[in-house]
Amino acid sequence: MSLPPEKASELKQIIHNHLLKMDIHGKIREVLAETVRDDKDSAHRSLSETDFLHALQRRGIIDDVMKDLHFTQVTNTLQECQIYKLNEACYRIKGILLFLSANIDPSRRYLYLQVLGGKAFLEHLQEPEPFPGQLCSTFTLYLHFRNQRFRSKPVPCACEPDLKEGFLLEIHKDGVGEGSKMADATAMLSMCDPVHFVLIKTDTSSETTLISSYFLDWRTVLASPTGKTCFAVELMGVGSECKVPAGVLTVSLELYPPLTETLSTDIVSTQQSLERQRTAEKERLFLVYAKQWWREFLEIRPSHQSKLVKIFAQDENGVNRPVCSYVRVLRAGRLLESPRQAARFVSLLAHEKAPVVGGGGKQEQWCTLMAFLCRGKGDCEDHATLLCSLLLGFGLDTYVCVGTKAKGVPHAWVLTRGTDGSITFWESLTAHRYLHRAIDPDAPPLAPTPKPSSPYRTVGCVFNHQTFLANCQPSDAVELCVFDFQNQSRWKVMSEEALKSVCAPGSTTSLPPLPPLCAPSLDPAAASNHLELEMRYLVSEHRKDLDLVTVWDDHLSYLLSSALSAYELERCTGVSCGNEEFQDAVRRAVPDGHTFKGFPIHFLHRNARRAFATCLRSPFCEEIVCCRGDHVRLAVRVRVFVYPENACAVWLMFACKYRSVL
């Protein structure tokens, strides 16, 4: 017997309130510290979950959790069911709380970061309390620290959102052979990597909005005598609202195991001050160099003033950073198998220009990689820098190009140079590739002029993680451009040493660390089945409104899978295959005298109603969905292809067959 959703929610709330009342976090911390202390003799052995469970049982923590939970005024059957579910839920919650014990190594240091709630999110001051089971906008908090990524559970948007979550961050030493050693206070003081907070709002139609991006310096905990500190973090808005507070989070930090000797507050603040001064000096010197370099570039030709040479760009927090710092060598491990698959993945992240209040043209905003990945969408510059980073990871000679498309619209795309001198453009928004063929301006006037091989019109500069080059050729037209970067009469190069001083990893504390890609958590088969059932329901309801009967052909629906698989393979590799088998199967499935019609379409989201509304705008699709005739049979197939970061390529195909009547 299962509980209805409202009873399950009530049960979870009772357990949650009881655990808070017991101060279960505090008790678990005490037991953990005691267990680690007692286990020092076997420091070479990892503390197992079983050891920790035994320690909890000895202290009576588990019995205390269960002791006072009871229900009255219910029937015996329901009471038995609730007690069973309560036991199961309690142990599940206990398992979540005991994540501290999982894979804990007594020889390593950990930072336990707790978010204890939010307040002053004034934009949601009038937000009504959602009813149980009601769809509402949610906040999700994402964290990145030293190659580790975490996310909170979504909570309803409110002026005081219930953001209460704990994250266990491992603090490991850098350097060869140092990773297994416990970091002491001095080693941790030299770790300037911040904890990056990214707060995302997701509305009821699954649209995401970046609310705040904040870098937390966690090292204040090193000066706490108790090894624990609690403080408020003011989150600022992004883009044009980067000076406006978005809300406040209460954050608690605690070190495991605690430090035997803490540092003084003066030592920590002095270290932070020295790092800020060193960073400011490097940035000042680079700015002086960049100004001199720009003056020299303008002296070559006065027309260079109008070229799109982008040396600095503002991030989501309004901080000006060199464009080269937005590109790093990024290896995706087993998550992406080839450069073309990487291009496909980047193209599945939606394209959205930075929002701007009022008129006045395009809002300038490049995003840090963490903010771009968490939001799942961004502008062309975000896509181009991510694709460039991934292609560099695959060992290609890759650059980001800044220039214009048709009608002079500013744009960014990616360029790769082959060892044979060939130039290939990669459009990061679509994963299309274009082989560049330069036009010889000295060719005879009667020679046929080839059509442009790409949609790009001008290029002002190219850059990657360690190179910046400005186009100083007489014309910045892409079709006339020669991409010979060693020729200093065609390309003016910036000093690699100057760029390295502010763009190399670890060169300055203002550089955001590079997050790893996350493996997908979505089950593609389950997502495909769920979306397909929703589409069937929507089609049936739509036809019912037209007084039409809907009869589904399951066999024909299954046959559409091979076509959808072939479409995605072609987008990934550029190679078309499998069409012959699909066509042959359809011919066998459609009897003589019948007509077959099919309509495939591609989406980047999994919202069934939005997808169906889009499909009906096509007269071809509407003709299939609203098909009238003799012996009409309908089919629909959905395939969800999942990539890193849960980026989805959703392929949908409607089809029908009917007897032809003259």
XYZ file of C-alpha atoms in Angstrom:
662
model
C 0.000 0.000 0.000
C 1.443 3.390 -0.999
C 0.708 6.774 0.504
C -0.916 9.529 -1.585
C 1.464 12.401 -2.502
C -0.057 14.846 0.009
C 0.396 12.322 2.865
C 3.973 11.601 1.778
C 4.728 15.359 1.768
C 3.174 15.706 5.237
C 5.265 12.788 6.464
C 8.481 14.278 5.080
C 7.684 17.620 6.751
C 7.086 15.913 10.139
C 10.435 14.105 9.874
C 12.215 17.295 8.749
C 10.805 19.327 11.646
C 11.698 16.581 14.118
C 15.295 16.398 12.881
C 15.677 20.178 13.143
C 14.234 20.104 16.670
C 16.779 17.435 17.667
C 19.697 19.427 16.166
C 20.635 16.285 14.265
C 23.429 18.075 12.362
C 25.158 19.026 15.609
C 24.907 15.486 16.990
C 26.255 13.956 13.784
C 29.202 16.386 13.811
C 30.017 15.422 17.409
C 29.898 11.690 16.631
C 31.964 12.172 13.465
C 34.662 14.161 15.274
C 34.767 11.591 18.073
C 34.948 8.651 15.634
C 37.757 10.269 13.599
C 39.631 11.048 16.839
C 39.279 7.464 18.111
C 40.303 6.095 14.729
C 43.661 7.903 14.573
C 45.593 4.704 15.195
C 44.345 3.306 11.879
C 44.676 6.544 9.912
C 45.771 4.634 6.853
C 42.323 3.000 6.680
C 39.317 4.964 5.343
C 36.456 5.431 7.799
C 33.603 3.317 6.450
C 29.881 4.009 6.605
C 29.445 0.883 8.786
C 31.886 2.259 11.385
C 29.954 5.502 11.503
C 26.563 3.743 11.774
C 27.861 1.688 14.710
C 29.038 4.889 16.394
C 25.577 6.438 15.917
C 23.893 3.350 17.356
C 26.212 3.323 20.398
C 25.319 6.941 21.133
C 21.572 6.226 20.667
C 21.171 8.819 17.885
C 19.121 6.503 15.644
C 16.822 5.544 18.548
C 16.310 9.232 19.376
C 15.301 9.939 15.765
C 12.533 7.313 15.936
C 11.444 7.743 19.562
C 8.852 10.536 19.546
C 7.399 10.136 16.047
C 3.832 8.784 16.193
C 0.436 9.274 14.533
C -3.028 9.311 16.093
C -6.640 9.143 14.847
C -5.876 6.833 11.923
C -7.054 3.342 11.102
C -4.816 0.390 11.941
C -4.078 -0.374 8.284
C -3.128 3.196 7.469
C -1.118 3.448 10.701
C 0.874 0.332 9.816
C 1.533 1.717 6.355
C 2.601 5.097 7.751
C 4.920 3.487 10.322
C 6.514 1.405 7.554
C 6.915 4.453 5.345
C 8.177 6.452 8.318
C 10.898 3.901 9.030
C 11.890 3.894 5.380
C 11.859 7.690 5.126
C 13.774 8.103 8.399
C 16.528 5.795 7.295
C 16.636 7.471 3.897
C 16.988 10.883 5.506
C 19.541 9.431 7.910
C 21.459 8.180 4.865
C 21.403 11.655 3.339
C 22.595 13.225 6.580
C 25.317 10.603 6.891
C 26.795 11.436 3.514
C 29.587 12.872 5.648
C 30.681 9.323 6.413
C 30.833 8.214 2.777
C 34.403 7.865 1.533
C 35.790 10.009 4.339
C 39.533 9.592 4.560
C 40.916 10.466 8.032
C 44.160 11.598 6.392
C 42.408 14.348 4.396
C 40.914 17.694 5.283
C 37.295 18.623 4.490
C 35.311 21.841 4.534
C 31.663 21.367 5.467
C 29.723 24.271 3.952
C 26.134 24.693 5.081
C 23.615 27.087 3.587
C 21.216 27.846 6.457
C 18.572 29.789 4.535
C 17.976 32.871 2.434
C 16.370 36.239 3.085
C 15.806 39.668 1.528
C 15.083 38.339 -1.983
C 12.857 41.386 -2.383
C 11.891 40.667 -5.988
C 9.798 37.809 -4.570
C 8.282 39.789 -1.690
C 4.745 39.409 -3.074
C 5.243 35.775 -4.131
C 2.221 33.777 -2.856
C 2.799 30.588 -0.853
C 2.516 27.663 -3.309
C -0.140 25.027 -2.659
C 1.043 21.420 -2.191
C 1.729 19.899 -5.597
C 1.399 23.267 -7.368
C 3.964 24.159 -10.028
C 5.977 27.218 -9.044
C 9.233 28.977 -9.857
C 12.235 27.578 -7.985
C 15.722 28.570 -6.848
C 18.645 26.152 -7.253
C 22.083 26.882 -5.817
C 25.151 25.506 -7.641
C 28.661 25.330 -6.133
C 32.119 24.816 -7.606
C 35.301 24.375 -5.591
C 38.640 22.971 -6.787
C 37.250 20.655 -9.491
C 34.226 19.624 -7.378
C 30.673 20.594 -8.319
C 27.471 20.439 -6.272
C 23.845 21.516 -6.553
C 21.079 22.020 -4.014
C 17.565 20.687 -4.301
C 15.174 23.204 -5.945
C 13.139 25.273 -3.466
C 10.149 27.561 -4.197
C 11.058 31.188 -4.919
C 10.225 33.409 -1.971
C 11.445 36.491 -0.134
C 12.980 34.072 2.393
C 13.650 30.913 0.330
C 14.130 27.662 2.253
C 17.654 27.117 0.900
C 19.034 24.734 3.528
C 21.705 22.368 2.288
C 25.066 20.964 3.321
C 28.047 20.353 1.025
C 31.230 18.460 1.885
C 34.191 20.003 0.031
C 37.501 18.164 -0.074
C 40.580 20.327 0.474
C 43.474 18.534 -1.191
C 47.063 19.683 -1.584
C 48.440 20.604 -5.000
C 51.601 19.125 -6.431
C 52.828 15.684 -7.429
C 52.523 13.192 -4.568
C 50.928 15.778 -2.261
C 47.272 14.967 -2.965
C 47.002 12.239 -0.315
C 48.479 14.370 2.489
C 46.339 16.333 4.906
C 46.383 20.065 4.241
C 47.548 22.044 7.270
C 46.670 25.665 8.058
C 49.648 27.081 6.149
C 48.887 25.036 3.029
C 45.220 26.054 3.127
C 46.112 29.705 3.573
C 47.935 29.624 0.229
C 44.867 28.148 -1.562
C 43.239 31.175 -3.128
C 40.573 29.139 -5.000
C 37.177 30.559 -3.993
C 33.895 28.687 -3.651
C 31.831 29.818 -6.638
C 28.098 30.201 -5.885
C 25.689 30.395 -8.838
C 21.999 30.948 -8.086
C 19.563 29.981 -10.840
C 15.836 30.627 -11.035
C 13.727 28.140 -13.011
C 10.197 29.218 -13.935
C 7.153 26.987 -14.479
C 7.971 26.554 -18.192
C 11.538 25.368 -17.312
C 13.137 28.633 -18.477
C 16.263 29.464 -16.459
C 17.497 32.869 -15.296
C 20.861 33.697 -13.742
C 20.135 35.503 -10.459
C 23.616 35.819 -8.963
C 27.227 34.683 -9.322
C 29.353 35.059 -6.182
C 32.916 34.095 -5.247
C 33.334 33.210 -1.553
C 36.750 33.346 0.125
C 36.385 30.509 2.652
C 39.711 31.025 4.422
C 38.192 33.102 7.261
C 37.437 29.742 8.923
C 41.210 29.213 9.392
C 41.207 31.938 12.052
C 38.232 30.563 13.984
C 39.253 29.028 17.356
C 36.366 26.529 17.135
C 37.081 25.640 13.504
C 33.606 26.883 12.649
C 32.246 30.228 11.451
C 28.855 31.542 10.375
C 28.136 34.720 8.414
C 25.790 36.355 5.899
C 26.669 36.504 2.206
C 25.098 39.308 0.170
C 24.439 38.111 -3.367
C 24.494 40.825 -6.026
C 22.563 40.791 -9.281
C 24.112 40.233 -12.705
C 24.642 42.287 -15.863
C 23.098 45.747 -15.641
C 21.954 44.903 -12.071
C 25.403 43.867 -10.787
C 25.391 46.727 -8.231
C 21.923 45.819 -6.916
C 21.602 43.236 -4.102
C 19.628 40.138 -5.141
C 19.350 38.572 -1.671
C 21.253 37.252 1.349
C 22.346 33.709 2.220
C 23.388 32.605 5.700
C 26.456 30.375 5.348
C 28.251 28.215 7.906
C 31.791 26.843 7.384
C 33.416 24.082 9.425
C 36.694 22.192 9.030
C 36.960 18.407 9.470
C 39.036 17.407 11.313
C 39.451 20.689 13.245
C 42.821 22.422 13.136
C 45.133 21.708 16.093
C 46.508 25.255 15.763
C 44.478 28.044 14.195
C 45.895 31.100 12.486
C 45.355 34.617 13.720
C 42.849 36.861 11.964
C 45.691 39.267 11.069
C 47.614 36.555 9.212
C 44.572 35.572 7.119
C 43.625 39.175 6.293
C 47.262 40.037 5.457
C 47.464 37.082 3.031
C 44.222 38.149 1.354
C 45.418 41.748 1.130
C 48.768 40.715 -0.413
C 46.961 38.599 -3.032
C 44.664 41.495 -3.929
C 47.623 43.870 -4.237
C 49.578 41.421 -6.398
C 46.550 40.900 -8.665
C 45.866 44.637 -8.930
C 49.498 45.329 -9.869
C 49.495 42.643 -12.591
C 46.222 43.968 -13.991
C 47.539 47.553 -13.924
C 50.712 46.603 -15.799
C 48.708 44.658 -18.394
C 46.368 47.615 -18.907
C 49.353 49.932 -19.481
C 50.768 47.444 -22.020
C 47.369 46.994 -23.746
C 46.952 50.770 -24.167
C 50.406 51.058 -25.747
C 49.710 48.061 -28.011
C 46.394 49.607 -29.122
C 48.086 52.949 -29.967
C 50.613 51.104 -32.124
C 47.775 49.227 -33.868
C 45.948 52.478 -34.689
C 49.139 54.011 -36.108
C 49.264 51.290 -38.797
C 46.026 52.527 -40.431
C 43.442 55.078 -39.241
C 40.676 52.678 -40.408
C 41.692 50.230 -37.654
C 39.651 52.367 -35.246
C 36.451 50.796 -36.628
C 37.640 47.169 -36.508
C 36.166 44.797 -33.943
C 39.276 44.258 -31.833
C 38.018 43.015 -28.481
C 40.756 43.036 -25.814
C 38.544 43.174 -22.685
C 35.019 41.912 -21.982
C 32.689 42.272 -18.997
C 31.536 39.151 -17.176
C 28.159 38.668 -15.451
C 29.414 40.623 -12.403
C 30.429 43.646 -14.483
C 34.171 42.876 -14.089
C 36.375 43.717 -17.090
C 38.680 40.810 -17.924
C 40.981 40.087 -20.893
C 39.110 37.974 -23.456
C 41.912 35.373 -23.385
C 40.974 34.558 -19.774
C 37.590 33.215 -20.950
C 39.334 30.366 -22.818
C 41.114 27.440 -21.112
C 42.178 23.970 -22.204
C 39.155 21.873 -21.195
C 39.234 18.073 -21.366
C 35.875 16.323 -21.080
C 37.227 12.904 -20.069
C 34.826 10.172 -21.225
C 31.887 12.543 -21.563
C 32.684 13.655 -25.128
C 34.425 11.413 -27.638
C 35.377 13.729 -30.522
C 35.640 17.403 -31.549
C 32.443 17.129 -33.601
C 30.555 15.648 -30.676
C 31.869 18.548 -28.569
C 30.525 20.992 -31.169
C 27.152 19.210 -31.073
C 27.058 19.469 -27.269
C 27.816 23.213 -27.300
C 25.137 23.831 -29.947
C 22.523 22.188 -27.672
C 23.013 24.914 -25.052
C 20.365 27.475 -25.951
C 21.238 30.853 -27.472
C 19.984 33.871 -25.556
C 21.296 37.425 -25.624
C 21.917 39.123 -22.288
C 18.677 40.774 -21.088
C 18.605 44.560 -21.227
C 16.124 46.926 -19.573
C 14.857 49.451 -22.111
C 16.394 50.209 -25.499
C 19.919 51.195 -26.420
C 21.248 48.143 -28.230
C 22.931 44.967 -27.099
C 23.905 44.473 -23.447
C 27.594 43.612 -23.088
C 27.950 40.434 -21.007
C 30.252 37.442 -21.362
C 29.668 34.729 -18.766
C 32.058 32.695 -16.649
C 31.936 29.041 -17.690
C 30.268 27.947 -14.425
C 27.420 30.466 -14.828
C 26.963 29.491 -18.497
C 26.788 25.756 -17.740
C 24.426 26.136 -14.768
C 22.085 28.399 -16.699
C 22.224 26.140 -19.764
C 22.119 29.032 -22.216
C 24.089 32.103 -23.208
C 25.178 34.427 -26.007
C 27.353 33.543 -29.011
C 30.542 34.556 -27.136
C 29.800 32.052 -24.336
C 29.268 29.270 -26.878
C 32.391 30.190 -28.858
C 34.714 30.317 -25.818
C 33.388 26.957 -24.524
C 33.788 25.281 -27.931
C 37.290 26.740 -28.308
C 38.216 25.391 -24.844
C 36.935 21.901 -25.719
C 38.671 21.807 -29.125
C 41.931 22.874 -27.471
C 41.418 19.926 -25.124
C 41.168 17.664 -28.186
C 44.579 18.942 -29.341
C 43.449 21.235 -32.180
C 45.000 24.613 -33.003
C 41.898 26.618 -32.093
C 40.956 30.280 -31.834
C 37.860 32.387 -31.186
C 37.103 34.885 -33.975
C 35.366 38.203 -33.274
C 33.760 39.925 -36.233
C 30.421 40.364 -37.974
C 27.829 38.332 -39.823
C 25.416 39.591 -42.492
C 24.049 43.133 -41.992
C 27.023 43.973 -39.769
C 25.705 42.076 -36.716
C 28.585 41.467 -34.242
C 29.308 37.756 -33.802
C 31.853 35.290 -32.396
C 32.742 31.902 -33.864
C 35.599 29.381 -33.741
C 38.491 28.751 -36.153
C 40.815 25.746 -36.372
C 44.046 25.557 -38.381
C 45.139 22.246 -39.855
C 48.780 21.189 -40.154
C 48.364 21.555 -43.938
C 47.352 25.200 -43.537
C 43.633 24.585 -44.069
C 41.254 26.872 -42.183
C 37.918 25.607 -40.845
C 35.241 27.778 -39.249
C 32.981 26.219 -36.583
C 29.637 27.854 -35.818
C 29.187 27.173 -32.107
C 25.425 27.863 -32.168
C 24.651 25.210 -34.800
C 27.772 22.937 -34.959
C 28.054 23.674 -38.706
C 31.560 23.659 -40.187
C 32.803 25.740 -43.124
C 36.055 25.282 -45.033
C 37.532 28.729 -45.649
C 38.744 29.522 -49.167
C 40.331 32.973 -49.456
C 39.742 35.021 -52.609
C 42.895 36.283 -54.305
C 42.463 40.086 -54.625
C 45.181 40.112 -57.337
C 43.320 37.627 -59.567
C 42.352 38.805 -63.107
C 39.128 40.853 -63.125
C 37.354 38.398 -65.442
C 38.058 35.403 -63.218
C 34.838 33.980 -61.681
C 34.322 35.093 -58.089
C 33.433 32.175 -55.844
C 30.447 32.486 -53.517
C 31.243 33.122 -49.832
C 31.952 29.785 -48.164
C 30.656 30.928 -44.736
C 28.073 33.345 -43.283
C 30.784 35.548 -41.729
C 31.545 38.950 -43.268
C 34.388 40.575 -41.285
C 36.932 39.485 -38.681
C 38.635 41.971 -36.358
C 40.663 39.726 -34.053
C 41.286 36.114 -33.032
C 42.395 34.753 -29.655
C 42.755 31.679 -27.482
C 44.064 31.036 -23.953
C 47.593 32.278 -24.717
C 47.453 34.239 -27.994
C 45.763 37.457 -29.112
C 46.027 38.683 -32.722
C 44.449 41.721 -34.367
C 43.737 41.767 -38.102
C 45.860 44.476 -39.710
C 45.275 43.490 -43.365
C 43.968 46.245 -45.698
C 40.486 44.686 -45.632
C 38.865 42.888 -42.707
C 36.505 40.991 -45.061
C 36.629 37.277 -44.176
C 36.636 36.206 -47.853
C 39.839 38.230 -48.473
C 41.516 37.373 -45.189
C 44.655 35.230 -45.045
C 44.941 33.445 -41.695
C 48.724 33.267 -41.638
C 49.280 34.201 -38.005
C 53.075 34.091 -38.273
C 53.015 36.959 -40.789
C 53.253 40.109 -38.646
C 52.366 42.330 -41.600
C 48.906 40.713 -41.614
C 48.339 40.097 -37.889
C 49.538 42.194 -34.938
C 50.257 39.891 -32.015
C 50.187 40.660 -28.300
C 53.066 39.603 -26.057
C 52.506 36.058 -24.785
C 54.290 36.939 -21.552
C 51.949 39.872 -20.942
C 48.895 37.679 -21.554
C 50.269 34.906 -19.355
C 50.700 37.334 -16.447
C 46.917 37.867 -16.207
C 45.330 34.929 -18.078
C 47.315 31.809 -17.123
C 45.622 29.561 -14.496
C 46.647 30.745 -11.025
C 48.265 33.945 -12.308
C 45.788 36.183 -10.457
C 43.203 35.569 -7.739
C 40.542 37.392 -9.788
C 40.464 34.606 -12.404
C 37.479 32.279 -11.890
C 38.551 28.622 -11.655
C 37.621 26.243 -14.493
C 34.793 23.854 -13.579
C 34.698 20.286 -14.941
C 31.787 19.122 -17.085
C 29.152 17.073 -15.260
C 27.946 13.704 -16.526
C 24.239 13.614 -17.437
C 21.866 12.461 -14.701
C 18.878 12.157 -17.016
C 17.712 8.698 -18.152
C 17.224 9.087 -21.944
C 14.838 6.119 -22.268
C 12.587 7.287 -19.423
C 12.624 10.893 -20.695
C 11.768 9.707 -24.236
C 8.881 7.526 -23.023
C 7.464 10.254 -20.788
C 7.550 12.900 -23.533
C 6.078 10.489 -26.097
C 3.116 9.683 -23.836
C 2.509 13.400 -23.335
C 2.579 13.988 -27.110
C 0.103 11.152 -27.690
C -2.256 12.684 -25.157
C -1.987 16.155 -26.735
C -2.609 14.791 -30.244
C -5.622 12.780 -29.076
C -7.116 15.796 -27.282
C -6.489 18.042 -30.292
C -8.212 15.583 -32.637
C -11.075 15.124 -30.170
C -11.712 18.885 -30.375
C -12.014 18.418 -34.160
C -14.420 15.453 -33.701
C -11.796 13.062 -35.077
C -11.040 9.585 -33.767
C -7.394 8.758 -33.014
C -6.064 5.267 -33.725
C -2.349 4.710 -33.004
C -0.127 2.338 -34.946
C 2.495 1.183 -32.428
C 4.522 -0.716 -35.029
C 4.812 2.331 -37.279
C 5.768 4.449 -34.242
C 8.599 2.048 -33.442
C 9.903 2.171 -37.033
C 10.384 5.946 -36.756
C 13.167 5.392 -34.175
C 15.781 4.532 -36.789
C 15.112 7.780 -38.667
C 15.470 9.882 -35.500
C 18.692 8.075 -34.601
C 20.073 8.747 -38.089
C 19.182 12.455 -37.845
C 21.112 12.852 -34.560
C 24.078 10.875 -35.913
C 24.210 13.180 -38.921
C 24.161 16.273 -36.674
C 26.978 14.765 -34.592
C 29.288 13.476 -37.334
C 28.163 15.156 -40.543
C 27.669 11.704 -42.076
C 24.214 10.550 -43.199
C 23.438 6.843 -42.827
C 20.515 4.517 -42.146
C 17.981 6.167 -44.462
C 17.806 3.164 -46.801
C 16.771 0.785 -44.005
C 14.168 3.247 -42.700
C 12.613 3.755 -46.136
C 12.510 0.012 -46.766
C 10.819 -0.633 -43.386
C 8.193 2.052 -44.053
C 7.410 0.595 -47.507
C 6.795 -2.769 -45.862
C 4.607 -1.238 -43.143
C 2.409 0.808 -45.506
C 0.012 -1.393 -47.564
C -0.577 -0.886 -51.267
C -3.014 1.883 -51.979
C -2.085 3.746 -48.784
C -0.181 7.026 -48.378
C 2.530 7.684 -45.765
C 3.448 11.140 -44.455
C 6.105 11.997 -41.872
C 7.255 15.195 -40.157
C 10.474 15.259 -38.061
C 11.399 18.233 -35.882
C 14.169 19.031 -33.393
C 13.993 20.803 -30.005
C 16.406 21.780 -27.221
C 13.796 21.414 -24.451
C 11.454 18.736 -23.078
C 8.297 20.807 -22.611
C 5.563 18.832 -24.436
C 3.019 21.659 -24.738
C 5.573 24.128 -26.105
C 6.809 21.526 -28.593
C 3.294 20.626 -29.747
C 2.337 24.297 -30.201
C 5.484 24.822 -32.304
C 4.732 21.741 -34.419
C 1.186 22.912 -35.201
C 2.584 26.124 -36.696
C 3.905 24.016 -39.576
C 1.222 23.267 -42.210
C 2.927 19.912 -42.925
C 2.646 18.827 -39.291
C -0.906 20.122 -38.933
C -1.872 18.139 -42.025
C -0.614 14.935 -40.354
C -2.055 15.603 -36.889
C -5.444 16.619 -38.305
C -5.452 13.927 -41.017
C -8.932 12.908 -42.237
C -9.632 9.973 -44.503
C -10.209 6.276 -44.737
C -8.388 3.898 -42.384
C -6.230 6.660 -40.843
C -3.486 5.434 -38.510
C -1.255 7.845 -36.576
C 2.252 7.399 -35.193
C 4.544 9.515 -33.029
C 8.057 8.802 -31.806
C 10.273 10.786 -29.447
C 14.002 10.279 -28.910
C 15.867 12.241 -26.250
C 19.652 12.193 -26.714
C 21.419 13.270 -23.513
C 24.810 15.023 -23.376
C 26.928 16.393 -20.500
C 25.232 18.955 -18.233
C 21.884 17.288 -19.148
C 21.895 19.139 -22.470
C 19.278 17.398 -24.598
C 18.715 16.924 -28.308
C 15.006 16.094 -28.565
C 13.872 14.590 -31.871
C 10.168 14.225 -32.507
C 8.453 12.680 -35.534
C 4.758 12.625 -36.383
C 3.549 10.270 -39.103
C 0.309 8.946 -40.551
C -0.830 6.430 -43.126
C -4.234 6.351 -44.789
C -5.989 4.750 -47.734
C -5.810 6.939 -50.813
C -9.243 7.778 -52.206
C -9.501 9.376 -55.648
